[in-house]
PDB file of C-alpha atoms in Angstrom:
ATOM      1  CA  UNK A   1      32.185  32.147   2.232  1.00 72.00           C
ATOM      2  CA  UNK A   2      31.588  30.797  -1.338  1.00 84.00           C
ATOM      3  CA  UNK A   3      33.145  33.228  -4.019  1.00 87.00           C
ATOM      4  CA  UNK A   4      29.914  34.598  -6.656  1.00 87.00           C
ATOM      5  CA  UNK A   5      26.809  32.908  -4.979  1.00 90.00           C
ATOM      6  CA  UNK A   6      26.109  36.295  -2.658  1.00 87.00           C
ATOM      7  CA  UNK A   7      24.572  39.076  -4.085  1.00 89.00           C
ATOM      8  CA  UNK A   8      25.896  42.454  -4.262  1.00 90.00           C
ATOM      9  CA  UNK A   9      25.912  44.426  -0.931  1.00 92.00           C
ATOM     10  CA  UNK A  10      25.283  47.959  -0.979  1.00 95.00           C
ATOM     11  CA  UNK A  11      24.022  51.221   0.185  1.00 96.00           C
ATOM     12  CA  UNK A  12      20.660  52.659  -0.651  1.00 96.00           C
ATOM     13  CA  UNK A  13      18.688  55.351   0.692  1.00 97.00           C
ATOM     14  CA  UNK A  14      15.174  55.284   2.194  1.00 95.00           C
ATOM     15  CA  UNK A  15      12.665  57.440   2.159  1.00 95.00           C
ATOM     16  CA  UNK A  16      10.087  57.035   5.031  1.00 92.00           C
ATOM     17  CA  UNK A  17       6.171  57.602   4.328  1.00 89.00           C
ATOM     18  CA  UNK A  18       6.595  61.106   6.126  1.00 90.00           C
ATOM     19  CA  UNK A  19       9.583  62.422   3.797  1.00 92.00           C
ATOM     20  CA  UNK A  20      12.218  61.592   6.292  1.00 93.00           C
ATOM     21  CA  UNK A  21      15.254  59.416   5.294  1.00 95.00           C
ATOM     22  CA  UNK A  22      18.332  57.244   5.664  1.00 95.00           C
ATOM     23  CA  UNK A  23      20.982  55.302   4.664  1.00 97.00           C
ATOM     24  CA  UNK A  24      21.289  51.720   5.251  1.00 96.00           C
ATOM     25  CA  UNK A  25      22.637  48.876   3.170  1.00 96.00           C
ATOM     26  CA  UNK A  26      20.347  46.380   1.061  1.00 95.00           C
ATOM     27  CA  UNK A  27      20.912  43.931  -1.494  1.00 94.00           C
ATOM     28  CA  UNK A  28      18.125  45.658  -3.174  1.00 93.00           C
ATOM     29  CA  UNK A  29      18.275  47.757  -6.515  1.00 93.00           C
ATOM     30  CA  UNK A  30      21.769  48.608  -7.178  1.00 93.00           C
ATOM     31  CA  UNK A  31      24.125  51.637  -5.196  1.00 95.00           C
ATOM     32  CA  UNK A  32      23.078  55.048  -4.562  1.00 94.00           C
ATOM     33  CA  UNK A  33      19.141  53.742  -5.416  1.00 96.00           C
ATOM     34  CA  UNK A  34      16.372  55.201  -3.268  1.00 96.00           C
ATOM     35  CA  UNK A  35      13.293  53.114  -1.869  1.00 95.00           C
ATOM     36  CA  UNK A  36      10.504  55.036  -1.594  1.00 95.00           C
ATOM     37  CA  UNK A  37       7.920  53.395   1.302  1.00 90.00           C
ATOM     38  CA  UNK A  38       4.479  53.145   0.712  1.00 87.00           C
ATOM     39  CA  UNK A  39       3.591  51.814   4.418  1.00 85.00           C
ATOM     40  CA  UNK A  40       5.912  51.765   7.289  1.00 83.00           C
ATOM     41  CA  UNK A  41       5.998  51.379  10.606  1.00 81.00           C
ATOM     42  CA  UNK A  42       4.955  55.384  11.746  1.00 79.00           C
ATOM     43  CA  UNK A  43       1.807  54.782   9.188  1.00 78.00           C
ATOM     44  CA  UNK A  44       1.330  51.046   9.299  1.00 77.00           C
ATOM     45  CA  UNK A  45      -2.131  50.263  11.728  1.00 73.00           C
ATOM     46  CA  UNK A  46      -0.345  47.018  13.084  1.00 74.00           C
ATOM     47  CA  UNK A  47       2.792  49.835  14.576  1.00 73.00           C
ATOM     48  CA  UNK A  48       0.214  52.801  15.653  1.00 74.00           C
ATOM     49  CA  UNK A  49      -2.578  50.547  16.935  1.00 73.00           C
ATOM     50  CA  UNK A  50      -4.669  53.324  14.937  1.00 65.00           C
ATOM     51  CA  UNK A  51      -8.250  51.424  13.714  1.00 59.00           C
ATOM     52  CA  UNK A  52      -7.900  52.646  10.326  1.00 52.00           C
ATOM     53  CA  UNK A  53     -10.029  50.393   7.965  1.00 56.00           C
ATOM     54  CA  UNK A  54      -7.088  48.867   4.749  1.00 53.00           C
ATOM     55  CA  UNK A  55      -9.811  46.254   3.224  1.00 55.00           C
ATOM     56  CA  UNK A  56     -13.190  47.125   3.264  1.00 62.00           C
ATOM     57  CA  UNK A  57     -15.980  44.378   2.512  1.00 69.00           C
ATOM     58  CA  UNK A  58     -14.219  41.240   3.857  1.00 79.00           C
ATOM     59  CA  UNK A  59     -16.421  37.874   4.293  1.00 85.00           C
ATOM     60  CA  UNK A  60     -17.721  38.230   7.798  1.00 84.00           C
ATOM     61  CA  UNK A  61     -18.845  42.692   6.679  1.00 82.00           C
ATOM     62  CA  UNK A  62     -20.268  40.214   3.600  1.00 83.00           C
ATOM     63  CA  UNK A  63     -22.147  38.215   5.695  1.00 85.00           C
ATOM     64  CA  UNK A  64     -23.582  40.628   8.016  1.00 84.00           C
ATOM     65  CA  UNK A  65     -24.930  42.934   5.296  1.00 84.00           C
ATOM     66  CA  UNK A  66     -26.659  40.335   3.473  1.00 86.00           C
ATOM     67  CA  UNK A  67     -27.673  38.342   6.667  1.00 86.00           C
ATOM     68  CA  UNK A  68     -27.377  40.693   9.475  1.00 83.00           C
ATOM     69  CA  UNK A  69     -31.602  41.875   9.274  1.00 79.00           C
ATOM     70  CA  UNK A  70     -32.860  37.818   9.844  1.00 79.00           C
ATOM     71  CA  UNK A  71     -33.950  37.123  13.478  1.00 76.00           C
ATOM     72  CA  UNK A  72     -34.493  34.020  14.464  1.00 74.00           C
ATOM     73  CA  UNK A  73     -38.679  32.869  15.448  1.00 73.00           C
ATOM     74  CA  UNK A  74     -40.227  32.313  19.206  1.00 67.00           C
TER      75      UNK A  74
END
């Protein structure tokens, strides 16, 4: 391993979305730093398969309000 090309290994704490936490090492922040998550897996929809809505008002909700009334003639 090349010597001062790796940065600095070290432990942090987490803290989940729920208030629960742990210890695992990072190369983020610096030692003894805690990481407070704003989505993880127990709240993320991809994890709990929950249909909670992030983005509203994406191109095809666009398309359908402006377009969704026009019916096509017979």
């Amino acid at each position: 391993m090349k010597q001062d090309i790796h940065p600095d290994y070290h432990t942090i704490k987490v803290v989940m979305t729920d208030g629960t936490t742990f210890e695992t090492r990072s190369t983020w922040g610096s030692e003894g730093d805690t990481l407070n998550l704003e989505i993880d897996p127990k709240s993320h929809p991809a994890w709990t398969g929950g249909a909670r809505q992030i983005t509203e008002g994406g191109r095809v909700a666009r398309f359908n309000k402006r377009f969704g009334g026009l019916k096509l003639k017979k």
